[in-house]
Short mmCIF file of C-alpha atoms and ligand atoms in Angstrom, two decimals:
data_model
loop_
_atom_site.label_atom_id
_atom_site.label_comp_id
_atom_site.label_asym_id
_atom_site.label_seq_id
_atom_site.Cartn_x
_atom_site.Cartn_y
_atom_site.Cartn_z
CA MET E 1 -33.36 38.44 -21.79
CA VAL E 2 -36.97 39.50 -21.69
CA SER E 3 -37.44 43.14 -20.84
CA SER E 4 -39.63 46.12 -21.38
CA GLU E 5 -36.69 48.43 -22.12
CA CYS E 6 -33.33 48.18 -23.85
CA VAL E 7 -30.92 50.76 -25.27
CA PRO E 8 -30.72 51.91 -27.99
CA TYR E 9 -34.31 51.02 -28.87
CA VAL E 10 -36.35 52.21 -25.91
CA LYS E 11 -35.27 53.76 -22.64
CA VAL E 12 -37.07 55.17 -19.64
CA GLY E 13 -34.42 54.51 -17.00
CA GLY E 14 -31.40 52.45 -16.01
CA LEU E 15 -33.17 49.15 -16.81
CA ALA E 16 -32.65 49.95 -20.50
CA ASP E 17 -28.93 50.55 -20.03
CA VAL E 18 -28.48 47.21 -18.28
CA VAL E 19 -30.46 45.16 -20.80
CA GLY E 20 -28.71 46.86 -23.71
CA THR E 21 -25.22 46.31 -22.32
CA LEU E 22 -25.08 43.07 -20.31
CA PRO E 23 -25.77 40.91 -23.42
CA LYS E 24 -22.78 42.41 -25.22
CA TYR E 25 -20.49 41.32 -22.42
CA LEU E 26 -22.08 37.87 -22.22
CA LYS E 27 -21.61 37.53 -25.97
CA LYS E 28 -17.92 38.39 -25.54
CA GLN E 29 -17.69 35.44 -23.16
CA GLY E 30 -19.09 33.19 -25.89
CA HIS E 31 -22.74 32.92 -24.78
CA ASP E 32 -25.65 32.92 -27.22
CA VAL E 33 -27.78 35.79 -25.91
CA ARG E 34 -31.04 37.01 -27.39
CA ILE E 35 -33.34 39.79 -26.33
CA ILE E 36 -37.14 40.02 -26.46
CA LEU E 37 -38.81 43.44 -26.28
CA PRO E 38 -42.22 44.96 -27.00
CA LYS E 39 -42.34 46.78 -30.34
CA TYR E 40 -43.33 50.18 -29.02
CA ARG E 41 -44.28 52.79 -31.59
CA ILE E 42 -41.20 54.85 -30.71
CA ILE E 43 -38.91 52.06 -31.99
CA ASP E 44 -38.04 53.10 -35.52
CA GLY E 45 -38.33 50.10 -37.85
CA VAL E 46 -36.40 51.81 -40.65
CA LYS E 47 -33.57 53.09 -38.48
CA TYR E 48 -33.00 49.66 -36.94
CA ASN E 49 -33.68 47.78 -40.14
CA LEU E 50 -36.32 45.55 -38.57
CA LYS E 51 -37.22 42.44 -40.54
CA ILE E 52 -40.51 40.67 -40.06
CA LEU E 53 -40.44 36.94 -39.30
CA PRO E 54 -42.94 34.68 -41.05
CA TYR E 55 -45.03 33.83 -38.00
CA ARG E 56 -48.47 35.01 -37.04
CA LEU E 57 -48.96 33.92 -33.45
CA THR E 58 -51.70 34.34 -30.89
CA VAL E 59 -51.98 34.24 -27.12
CA LYS E 60 -55.00 34.53 -24.90
CA VAL E 61 -55.47 37.54 -22.64
CA GLY E 62 -58.63 36.84 -20.68
CA LYS E 63 -61.13 35.67 -23.28
CA GLU E 64 -59.52 37.57 -26.14
CA GLN E 65 -57.18 35.95 -28.65
CA GLU E 66 -54.45 38.52 -29.28
CA SER E 67 -52.37 38.06 -32.39
CA PHE E 68 -48.83 39.32 -32.83
CA ARG E 69 -45.92 39.37 -35.22
CA ILE E 70 -42.22 39.16 -34.44
CA LYS E 71 -39.83 41.68 -35.91
CA THR E 72 -36.10 41.25 -35.58
CA CYS E 73 -32.72 42.92 -35.94
CA PHE E 74 -29.25 42.57 -34.47
CA LEU E 75 -27.79 44.53 -31.61
CA ASP E 76 -24.12 45.20 -32.35
CA ASP E 77 -24.41 43.03 -35.47
CA ASN E 78 -24.41 39.79 -33.49
CA ILE E 79 -27.11 39.74 -30.80
CA PRO E 80 -30.56 38.87 -32.15
CA VAL E 81 -33.32 41.11 -30.82
CA TYR E 82 -36.97 40.09 -31.24
CA PHE E 83 -39.75 42.66 -31.02
CA ILE E 84 -43.28 41.58 -30.17
CA GLU E 85 -45.57 43.65 -32.36
CA ASN E 86 -49.20 44.15 -31.40
CA MET E 87 -50.99 47.32 -32.43
CA ARG E 88 -53.48 47.38 -29.60
CA TYR E 89 -50.98 47.25 -26.76
CA PHE E 90 -47.83 48.87 -28.03
CA ASN E 91 -48.70 51.19 -30.88
CA ARG E 92 -49.12 54.29 -28.75
CA LEU E 93 -47.08 57.37 -27.97
CA GLY E 94 -45.88 56.51 -24.46
CA ILE E 95 -44.14 53.50 -22.97
CA TYR E 96 -45.86 53.07 -19.62
CA GLY E 97 -48.23 56.01 -19.77
CA ASP E 98 -48.86 59.39 -21.32
CA ASP E 99 -47.14 62.72 -20.68
CA SER E 100 -49.04 63.41 -17.46
CA GLY E 101 -46.97 60.75 -15.71
CA ILE E 102 -50.01 58.54 -15.10
CA GLY E 103 -49.65 54.93 -16.22
CA TYR E 104 -51.90 53.44 -18.90
CA GLY E 105 -55.05 51.86 -17.45
CA ASP E 106 -54.39 48.60 -19.26
CA ASN E 107 -50.74 48.03 -18.25
CA ARG E 108 -51.86 44.80 -16.59
CA GLU E 109 -53.19 43.41 -19.90
CA ARG E 110 -50.19 44.78 -21.82
CA TYR E 111 -47.63 42.88 -19.78
CA ILE E 112 -49.70 39.72 -19.39
CA PHE E 113 -49.81 39.74 -23.16
CA PHE E 114 -46.10 40.50 -23.49
CA SER E 115 -45.07 37.73 -21.07
CA LYS E 116 -47.21 35.14 -22.82
CA ALA E 117 -46.09 36.32 -26.24
CA ALA E 118 -42.41 36.15 -25.20
CA ILE E 119 -42.84 32.48 -24.25
CA GLU E 120 -44.51 31.71 -27.58
CA ALA E 121 -41.85 33.68 -29.46
CA VAL E 122 -39.06 31.62 -27.91
CA LYS E 123 -40.78 28.47 -29.15
CA ALA E 124 -41.51 29.88 -32.59
CA ILE E 125 -37.90 30.79 -33.25
CA MET E 126 -36.87 27.37 -31.92
CA PHE E 127 -34.41 28.81 -29.45
CA ARG E 128 -34.28 26.66 -26.34
CA PRO E 129 -32.51 28.83 -23.77
CA ASP E 130 -30.66 27.54 -20.71
CA VAL E 131 -31.89 30.59 -18.86
CA ILE E 132 -34.68 33.08 -19.40
CA HIS E 133 -33.61 36.23 -17.61
CA CYS E 134 -36.64 38.35 -16.72
CA HIS E 135 -36.35 41.99 -15.77
CA ASP E 136 -38.73 43.89 -13.48
CA TRP E 137 -42.45 43.43 -12.92
CA HIS E 138 -43.39 43.53 -16.62
CA THR E 139 -41.91 40.06 -17.05
CA GLY E 140 -42.55 38.66 -13.57
CA LEU E 141 -45.20 36.25 -14.84
CA ILE E 142 -42.82 34.33 -17.08
CA PRO E 143 -41.21 32.25 -14.29
CA ALA E 144 -44.71 31.57 -12.96
CA TYR E 145 -46.01 30.38 -16.35
CA LEU E 146 -43.05 28.06 -16.81
CA LYS E 147 -43.75 26.36 -13.49
CA THR E 148 -47.58 26.25 -13.77
CA THR E 149 -49.34 26.49 -17.14
CA HIS E 150 -46.18 25.32 -18.95
CA ALA E 151 -44.89 22.84 -16.35
CA ASP E 152 -45.57 19.94 -18.71
CA ASP E 153 -44.13 21.65 -21.76
CA GLY E 154 -41.00 19.64 -22.54
CA PHE E 155 -39.62 22.53 -24.58
CA PHE E 156 -38.76 24.33 -21.34
CA TRP E 157 -37.65 21.45 -19.17
CA ASN E 158 -34.06 22.54 -19.33
CA THR E 159 -34.78 26.22 -19.05
CA SER E 160 -34.18 28.05 -15.76
CA THR E 161 -35.52 31.44 -14.91
CA ILE E 162 -33.93 34.42 -13.23
CA TYR E 163 -35.93 37.37 -12.04
CA THR E 164 -34.04 40.64 -11.56
CA ILE E 165 -35.38 43.45 -9.41
CA HIS E 166 -34.26 46.77 -10.84
CA ASN E 167 -36.53 48.72 -8.52
CA ILE E 168 -38.68 47.14 -5.84
CA SER E 169 -41.14 50.01 -5.74
CA TYR E 170 -42.66 49.12 -9.12
CA GLN E 171 -44.38 45.80 -8.50
CA GLY E 172 -47.42 45.58 -10.74
CA SER E 173 -50.07 44.89 -8.13
CA PHE E 174 -53.66 44.30 -9.23
CA GLU E 175 -56.93 42.96 -7.88
CA ALA E 176 -56.98 39.19 -7.98
CA PRO E 177 -60.51 38.18 -9.04
CA THR E 178 -60.15 39.72 -12.51
CA THR E 179 -56.38 39.37 -12.95
CA LEU E 180 -56.14 35.62 -12.27
CA PRO E 181 -58.47 34.61 -15.11
CA MET E 182 -57.11 37.33 -17.36
CA ALA E 183 -53.57 35.98 -16.91
CA GLY E 184 -54.77 32.40 -17.18
CA PHE E 185 -53.77 31.09 -13.74
CA SER E 186 -55.97 28.94 -11.55
CA TRP E 187 -57.09 29.74 -8.00
CA GLU E 188 -54.82 26.86 -6.94
CA ASP E 189 -51.87 29.11 -7.76
CA TYR E 190 -53.27 31.94 -5.67
CA LYS E 191 -51.60 31.01 -2.38
CA SER E 192 -49.41 33.06 -0.08
CA ASP E 193 -46.28 31.14 -1.12
CA LYS E 194 -47.16 31.59 -4.80
CA LEU E 195 -49.02 34.40 -6.56
CA GLU E 196 -50.94 35.95 -3.70
CA PHE E 197 -49.54 39.06 -2.06
CA TYR E 198 -51.61 40.70 0.69
CA ASN E 199 -54.87 39.96 -1.13
CA THR E 200 -53.63 41.15 -4.47
CA PHE E 201 -52.19 39.61 -7.58
CA ASN E 202 -48.67 40.94 -7.80
CA PHE E 203 -46.45 40.45 -10.86
CA MET E 204 -43.21 40.94 -8.95
CA LYS E 205 -44.29 38.44 -6.31
CA ALA E 206 -44.93 35.95 -9.12
CA GLY E 207 -41.34 36.42 -10.28
CA LEU E 208 -39.94 36.16 -6.77
CA ALA E 209 -41.95 33.07 -5.89
CA TYR E 210 -41.32 31.08 -9.06
CA ALA E 211 -37.95 32.10 -10.49
CA ASP E 212 -35.08 29.70 -9.87
CA ILE E 213 -32.84 32.60 -8.92
CA ILE E 214 -33.57 36.16 -7.86
CA SER E 215 -31.15 38.98 -8.36
CA THR E 216 -30.88 42.68 -7.87
CA VAL E 217 -28.47 45.31 -9.01
CA SER E 218 -26.16 45.95 -6.07
CA PRO E 219 -24.99 44.02 -2.99
CA THR E 220 -26.20 46.68 -0.55
CA TYR E 221 -29.67 46.88 -2.12
CA ALA E 222 -29.87 43.06 -1.98
CA LYS E 223 -29.49 43.35 1.80
CA GLU E 224 -31.71 46.40 2.19
CA ILE E 225 -34.69 44.84 0.43
CA GLN E 226 -34.63 41.91 2.82
CA GLY E 227 -35.37 44.47 5.54
CA VAL E 228 -36.80 47.97 5.79
CA ALA E 229 -36.48 48.77 2.08
CA GLY E 230 -38.40 45.67 0.99
CA ASN E 231 -41.65 47.45 0.19
CA GLY E 232 -43.58 44.52 1.62
CA MET E 233 -41.45 41.91 -0.20
CA GLU E 234 -38.95 41.51 2.65
CA VAL E 235 -40.46 38.31 4.00
CA VAL E 236 -40.66 36.73 0.54
CA LEU E 237 -37.03 37.65 -0.04
CA GLN E 238 -35.90 36.40 3.35
CA THR E 239 -37.52 33.04 2.62
CA ARG E 240 -35.50 32.86 -0.57
CA LYS E 241 -32.35 34.34 0.94
CA LYS E 242 -30.08 31.60 -0.45
CA ASP E 243 -31.23 32.32 -4.00
CA VAL E 244 -30.77 36.09 -3.88
CA PHE E 245 -27.79 37.60 -5.71
CA GLY E 246 -26.75 41.26 -5.59
CA ILE E 247 -24.58 42.16 -8.57
CA LEU E 248 -23.54 45.71 -9.27
CA ASN E 249 -24.46 47.12 -12.68
CA GLY E 250 -21.62 48.28 -14.84
CA VAL E 251 -21.69 51.12 -17.31
CA ASP E 252 -20.83 50.94 -20.95
CA TYR E 253 -17.62 52.96 -21.04
CA SER E 254 -17.47 52.75 -24.82
CA TYR E 255 -20.62 54.89 -24.84
CA TRP E 256 -20.13 57.01 -21.73
CA ASN E 257 -16.67 58.31 -22.51
CA PRO E 258 -15.83 62.05 -22.61
CA GLU E 259 -12.88 61.25 -24.85
CA ASN E 260 -15.02 60.30 -27.85
CA ASP E 261 -18.52 61.47 -26.90
CA ASN E 262 -19.82 63.32 -29.95
CA ASN E 263 -22.58 65.03 -27.99
CA LEU E 264 -19.93 67.27 -26.46
CA ILE E 265 -18.58 70.54 -27.81
CA ALA E 266 -15.06 69.35 -26.92
CA ASN E 267 -13.63 66.04 -25.81
CA TYR E 268 -11.44 65.45 -22.82
CA SER E 269 -10.05 62.71 -20.59
CA ALA E 270 -8.48 62.22 -17.17
CA SER E 271 -5.06 63.09 -18.56
CA ASN E 272 -6.28 66.02 -20.65
CA VAL E 273 -8.99 67.67 -18.62
CA GLU E 274 -8.61 71.21 -19.99
CA ASN E 275 -11.51 70.81 -22.44
CA LYS E 276 -13.93 70.05 -19.63
CA LYS E 277 -13.88 73.83 -19.11
CA LEU E 278 -15.20 74.32 -22.65
CA CYS E 279 -18.00 71.87 -21.90
CA LYS E 280 -18.81 73.90 -18.79
CA LYS E 281 -18.88 77.16 -20.79
CA TYR E 282 -21.12 75.56 -23.37
CA LEU E 283 -23.53 74.34 -20.72
CA GLN E 284 -23.61 77.73 -19.01
CA GLY E 285 -24.41 79.36 -22.35
CA LYS E 286 -27.11 76.86 -23.13
CA CYS E 287 -28.75 77.55 -19.76
CA ASP E 288 -28.54 81.36 -20.20
CA PHE E 289 -26.25 81.55 -17.19
CA ALA E 290 -23.36 83.95 -16.79
CA ILE E 291 -20.28 82.29 -18.26
CA ASP E 292 -17.81 82.07 -15.43
CA GLU E 293 -15.32 79.33 -14.71
CA LYS E 294 -15.31 80.07 -10.99
CA THR E 295 -19.01 79.45 -10.55
CA PHE E 296 -19.70 75.99 -9.14
CA VAL E 297 -22.02 74.25 -11.63
CA ILE E 298 -24.17 71.47 -10.24
CA GLY E 299 -26.01 69.09 -12.56
CA CYS E 300 -28.80 66.58 -12.15
CA VAL E 301 -30.22 64.14 -14.71
CA SER E 302 -33.01 62.06 -13.33
CA ARG E 303 -36.51 60.73 -13.55
CA PHE E 304 -38.75 63.13 -11.61
CA ASP E 305 -39.73 60.73 -8.88
CA GLU E 306 -39.92 60.94 -5.10
CA GLN E 307 -37.33 58.17 -4.94
CA LYS E 308 -34.70 60.50 -6.35
CA GLY E 309 -34.82 62.91 -3.40
CA PHE E 310 -36.44 65.91 -5.10
CA ASP E 311 -37.96 67.07 -1.81
CA LEU E 312 -34.40 67.57 -0.57
CA ILE E 313 -33.24 69.09 -3.86
CA ILE E 314 -36.08 71.65 -4.03
CA ASP E 315 -35.49 72.69 -0.43
CA ALA E 316 -31.72 72.82 -0.77
CA ILE E 317 -31.80 75.02 -3.89
CA LYS E 318 -33.48 77.76 -1.84
CA LYS E 319 -30.93 77.42 0.93
CA ILE E 320 -27.78 77.66 -1.16
CA GLN E 321 -28.64 80.79 -3.12
CA HIS E 322 -25.95 82.75 -1.26
CA LEU E 323 -23.25 80.61 -2.89
CA ASN E 324 -21.69 81.26 -6.29
CA ILE E 325 -23.50 78.35 -7.92
CA GLN E 326 -25.56 77.46 -10.96
CA ILE E 327 -27.84 74.44 -11.05
CA VAL E 328 -29.03 72.65 -14.15
CA ILE E 329 -31.64 69.91 -13.91
CA LEU E 330 -32.87 67.62 -16.69
CA GLY E 331 -35.69 65.19 -16.09
CA SER E 332 -39.23 64.09 -16.74
CA GLY E 333 -41.99 62.29 -14.86
CA ASN E 334 -43.94 63.47 -11.82
CA THR E 335 -45.61 66.78 -12.64
CA THR E 336 -45.64 68.11 -9.04
CA ILE E 337 -41.87 67.76 -8.92
CA ARG E 338 -41.59 69.32 -12.37
CA ASP E 339 -43.71 72.31 -11.35
CA GLY E 340 -41.78 72.76 -8.10
CA LEU E 341 -38.54 72.93 -10.06
CA LEU E 342 -39.96 75.23 -12.72
CA TYR E 343 -41.05 77.60 -9.97
CA LEU E 344 -37.46 77.72 -8.69
CA LYS E 345 -36.27 78.48 -12.20
CA HIS E 346 -38.78 81.33 -12.27
CA LEU E 347 -37.52 82.63 -8.89
CA TYR E 348 -33.82 82.31 -9.69
CA PRO E 349 -33.42 82.43 -13.48
CA GLN E 350 -29.73 83.28 -13.26
CA LYS E 351 -28.95 80.30 -11.08
CA VAL E 352 -31.43 77.58 -11.90
CA SER E 353 -32.14 75.97 -15.27
CA VAL E 354 -34.72 73.22 -15.64
CA TRP E 355 -35.28 71.05 -18.72
CA THR E 356 -38.37 68.91 -18.63
CA ASN E 357 -38.06 66.29 -21.32
CA TYR E 358 -36.05 63.24 -22.18
CA ASN E 359 -32.94 64.53 -23.90
CA GLU E 360 -30.01 62.19 -24.44
CA PRO E 361 -27.51 64.75 -25.89
CA LEU E 362 -28.25 67.28 -23.15
CA SER E 363 -27.75 64.60 -20.50
CA HIS E 364 -24.21 64.04 -21.83
CA GLN E 365 -23.59 67.80 -21.88
CA ILE E 366 -24.65 68.04 -18.23
CA TYR E 367 -22.48 65.10 -17.14
CA ALA E 368 -19.55 66.79 -18.88
CA GLY E 369 -20.22 70.46 -18.19
CA ALA E 370 -21.11 70.30 -14.49
CA ASP E 371 -18.59 70.27 -11.66
CA ALA E 372 -20.77 68.19 -9.36
CA PHE E 373 -23.82 65.97 -9.75
CA LEU E 374 -26.76 65.67 -7.35
CA MET E 375 -28.18 62.27 -6.47
CA PRO E 376 -29.67 62.36 -2.97
CA SER E 377 -31.92 59.34 -3.58
CA LYS E 378 -34.09 58.04 -0.73
CA PHE E 379 -33.21 54.59 -1.96
CA GLU E 380 -31.24 53.53 -5.00
CA PRO E 381 -31.09 49.94 -6.31
CA CYS E 382 -27.84 50.66 -8.17
CA GLY E 383 -27.95 53.97 -9.94
CA LEU E 384 -26.06 54.62 -13.14
CA SER E 385 -26.04 58.39 -13.18
CA GLN E 386 -23.51 58.65 -10.35
CA ILE E 387 -21.23 56.18 -12.15
CA ILE E 388 -21.57 58.07 -15.42
CA SER E 389 -20.69 61.32 -13.57
CA LEU E 390 -17.50 59.71 -12.30
CA ALA E 391 -16.51 58.84 -15.86
CA TYR E 392 -16.91 62.53 -16.81
CA GLY E 393 -14.88 63.75 -13.80
CA THR E 394 -18.03 65.25 -12.29
CA ILE E 395 -18.30 64.77 -8.54
CA PRO E 396 -21.40 62.95 -7.30
CA ILE E 397 -23.08 64.21 -4.13
CA VAL E 398 -25.07 61.23 -2.89
CA ASN E 399 -27.02 59.70 -0.04
CA LYS E 400 -25.38 56.58 1.36
CA THR E 401 -27.93 54.02 0.25
CA GLY E 402 -28.10 50.96 -2.03
CA GLY E 403 -25.84 51.12 -5.06
CA LEU E 404 -24.78 54.67 -4.17
CA ALA E 405 -23.18 53.27 -1.02
CA ASP E 406 -21.46 50.57 -3.10
CA THR E 407 -19.98 52.96 -5.65
CA ILE E 408 -19.32 56.33 -3.99
CA SER E 409 -17.11 56.93 -0.97
CA ASN E 410 -16.74 60.21 0.83
CA PHE E 411 -13.66 62.24 -0.04
CA SER E 412 -11.28 62.64 2.88
CA LYS E 413 -9.12 65.75 2.99
CA ASP E 414 -6.65 63.93 5.21
CA ASN E 415 -5.64 61.07 3.00
CA THR E 416 -7.34 62.34 -0.21
CA SER E 417 -9.20 59.05 -0.70
CA GLY E 418 -12.80 58.91 -1.88
CA ASN E 419 -14.53 59.70 -5.18
CA GLY E 420 -17.51 61.82 -4.11
CA VAL E 421 -19.35 63.61 -1.34
CA VAL E 422 -21.57 61.36 0.74
CA PHE E 423 -24.14 62.10 3.44
CA ASP E 424 -25.63 59.30 5.48
CA LEU E 425 -28.93 60.54 6.86
CA TYR E 426 -31.79 61.41 4.51
CA LYS E 427 -32.32 64.90 5.91
CA GLY E 428 -32.33 68.37 4.35
CA GLU E 429 -29.63 69.67 6.65
CA GLN E 430 -27.24 66.85 5.87
CA PHE E 431 -27.80 67.30 2.17
CA VAL E 432 -27.24 71.07 2.26
CA ASP E 433 -24.09 70.51 4.33
CA SER E 434 -22.78 68.06 1.76
CA ILE E 435 -23.36 70.55 -1.09
CA ILE E 436 -21.54 73.24 0.91
CA ASN E 437 -18.80 70.77 1.64
CA ALA E 438 -18.39 70.07 -2.10
CA TYR E 439 -18.52 73.82 -2.80
CA ASN E 440 -15.70 74.46 -0.33
CA LEU E 441 -13.62 71.66 -1.78
CA TYR E 442 -14.09 73.22 -5.20
CA GLN E 443 -12.47 76.42 -3.94
CA ASN E 444 -9.28 74.44 -3.25
CA LYS E 445 -8.01 73.55 -6.72
CA LEU E 446 -5.44 71.06 -5.45
CA LEU E 447 -7.96 69.04 -3.49
CA TRP E 448 -10.59 69.31 -6.19
CA ASN E 449 -8.20 68.04 -8.86
CA LYS E 450 -7.33 65.11 -6.63
CA LEU E 451 -11.01 64.36 -6.12
CA MET E 452 -11.66 64.60 -9.86
CA ASN E 453 -8.79 62.25 -10.48
CA ASN E 454 -10.23 59.74 -8.00
CA ALA E 455 -13.54 59.98 -9.86
CA PHE E 456 -11.88 59.34 -13.22
CA LEU E 457 -10.01 56.36 -11.80
CA SER E 458 -13.16 54.68 -10.43
CA ASN E 459 -13.98 51.72 -12.58
CA TYR E 460 -17.41 50.10 -12.68
CA SER E 461 -17.15 48.29 -15.97
CA TRP E 462 -19.17 45.22 -16.86
CA ASP E 463 -15.97 43.20 -17.09
CA LYS E 464 -16.03 43.01 -13.31
CA SER E 465 -19.70 42.07 -12.93
CA ILE E 466 -19.84 39.64 -15.81
CA LYS E 467 -18.05 36.87 -13.89
CA GLN E 468 -20.63 37.16 -11.14
CA TYR E 469 -23.43 36.98 -13.73
CA GLU E 470 -21.93 33.82 -15.24
CA ASN E 471 -21.72 32.29 -11.79
CA MET E 472 -25.37 33.17 -11.19
CA TYR E 473 -26.49 31.69 -14.53
CA ASN E 474 -24.63 28.47 -13.72
CA THR E 475 -26.31 28.27 -10.34
CA ALA E 476 -29.70 28.75 -12.03
CA VAL E 477 -28.99 25.97 -14.51
CA GLU E 478 -27.99 23.57 -11.70
CA LYS E 479 -31.14 24.39 -9.77
CA ARG E 480 -33.33 23.79 -12.80
CA THR E 481 -31.72 20.44 -13.49
CA ALA E 482 -32.53 19.37 -9.94
CA TYR E 483 -36.12 20.58 -10.38
CA THR E 484 -36.55 18.72 -13.70
CA ILE E 485 -35.27 15.46 -12.22
CA TYR E 486 -37.73 15.93 -9.36
CA GLN E 487 -40.61 16.53 -11.83
CA ILE E 488 -39.72 13.48 -13.89
CA GLN E 489 -39.50 11.26 -10.78
CA LYS E 490 -42.86 12.61 -9.60
P1 ADP F 501 -33.29 54.96 -12.81
O1 ADP F 501 -33.10 53.68 -13.56
O2 ADP F 501 -33.87 54.80 -11.45
O3 ADP F 501 -34.03 55.99 -13.61
P2 ADP F 501 -30.39 55.24 -13.04
O4 ADP F 501 -29.43 56.20 -12.44
O5 ADP F 501 -30.11 53.79 -12.85
O6 ADP F 501 -31.84 55.62 -12.54
O7 ADP F 501 -30.44 55.48 -14.62
C1 ADP F 501 -30.91 56.65 -15.15
C2 ADP F 501 -30.48 56.72 -16.61
O8 ADP F 501 -31.46 57.47 -17.34
C3 ADP F 501 -29.17 57.44 -16.78
O9 ADP F 501 -28.52 56.91 -17.92
C4 ADP F 501 -29.61 58.89 -17.03
O10 ADP F 501 -28.65 59.61 -17.75
C5 ADP F 501 -30.86 58.65 -17.86
N1 ADP F 501 -31.88 59.71 -17.79
C6 ADP F 501 -32.79 59.93 -16.80
N2 ADP F 501 -33.59 60.96 -17.11
C7 ADP F 501 -33.18 61.43 -18.32
C8 ADP F 501 -33.61 62.49 -19.19
N3 ADP F 501 -34.63 63.29 -18.87
N4 ADP F 501 -32.96 62.66 -20.36
C9 ADP F 501 -31.92 61.86 -20.69
N5 ADP F 501 -31.47 60.83 -19.92
C10 ADP F 501 -32.09 60.62 -18.76
#
């Protein structure tokens, strides 16, 4: 796995959860999995007991020779993790950018460097993988390098590549005339069926064009991105339709479990839900809200990003002030969204609490202490937060899109099926109606308990998805073998 994020070392969003968990399940199936990450400053070498390997390697970024070291440790005591350490690119406070939410100006160089360094690291440690699984645009160049600059490198002749789209709106698109030489590709590779993408050099396009297999994180999103949600990539994806897999992410229930979560004031489970009330009290206290069991507490933990539906959330908060509700929001990112939310907190201090940082313990306390969870995303590749909410018996209110559509079904009063409240048109009215709908359900303890029980019973564990991943890896290996035979014959 080559990725820019991985729990527990570095996390910005769901990508980190996937890369930190999937390998554990593959390992359980007997596979030899290893992870390559950038050594960001935030990754604590002492805490993770990082050991330095005896290599001093270099790769070229443009005309510059960039040197790097490899540090290593084990995830879960048995999965080797290799960190690419380079002071210039990764020894800074942020991951993708600074606090203002604006990305670093040299992200292009940073991930060209990382992709090249990852390839060299694999060779240095003498680990010849069957599959290099690349995640998101930061690693999109790796499949392209293996089929162009490294096409004659026998070390990789039996190595397939998979490129996984975790979010199609982050593509890494840059101007071609400077990026091509900086990345070390030739103009020959800059064709519409290869690196070129509407007159730009696009890292995601590189991954999509060259990887043996493409995947994304839910079946519905896999379909959506071949159409209106493709962000320009729909045609590329349609051309590769046969190679596109949509596999739902799982969550790590050993970590996201209210029964043994030590971030909570009290633990609870589906069969002993009484203590959830204590978690609610605790959250209300923490937010300076009136402590009242009857008040409907709505939580939200999210990146502040347009994708997540904050235009609807900000509007809806004003429209539901007549209800007996309290809303607690935790997030970071876009400063306009942040300021809009902080203004609401200022207007309604007794009903709205906004926390604007990355705060892992508080996120757990919100999942546990809230009654319902807001996730009205415009689009959602998979989404983990709604699945985590289910595990904490907290009812997700979601838009029917992507992975939300695959994991949450609308509760029916008639036959009491369904694990959440779903609206199916991205409109303010629909969203407000769905919150009111959830609010009304909450007033009926019998129905609400049934709904909570349905949430607890929902199971999106990796055990289910892992079989599909193995099937995908096998397909990738078969494809690569066919490609190698073709190369040799040529
Ligand atoms: P995305 O990957 O698009 O950000 P997901 O729902 O897939 O969305 O994953 C989001 C993950 O990040 C969840 O585990 C959520 O709890 C976590 N998260 C998001 N923002 C914060 C924050 N400010 N503090 C703590 N955890 C957060």
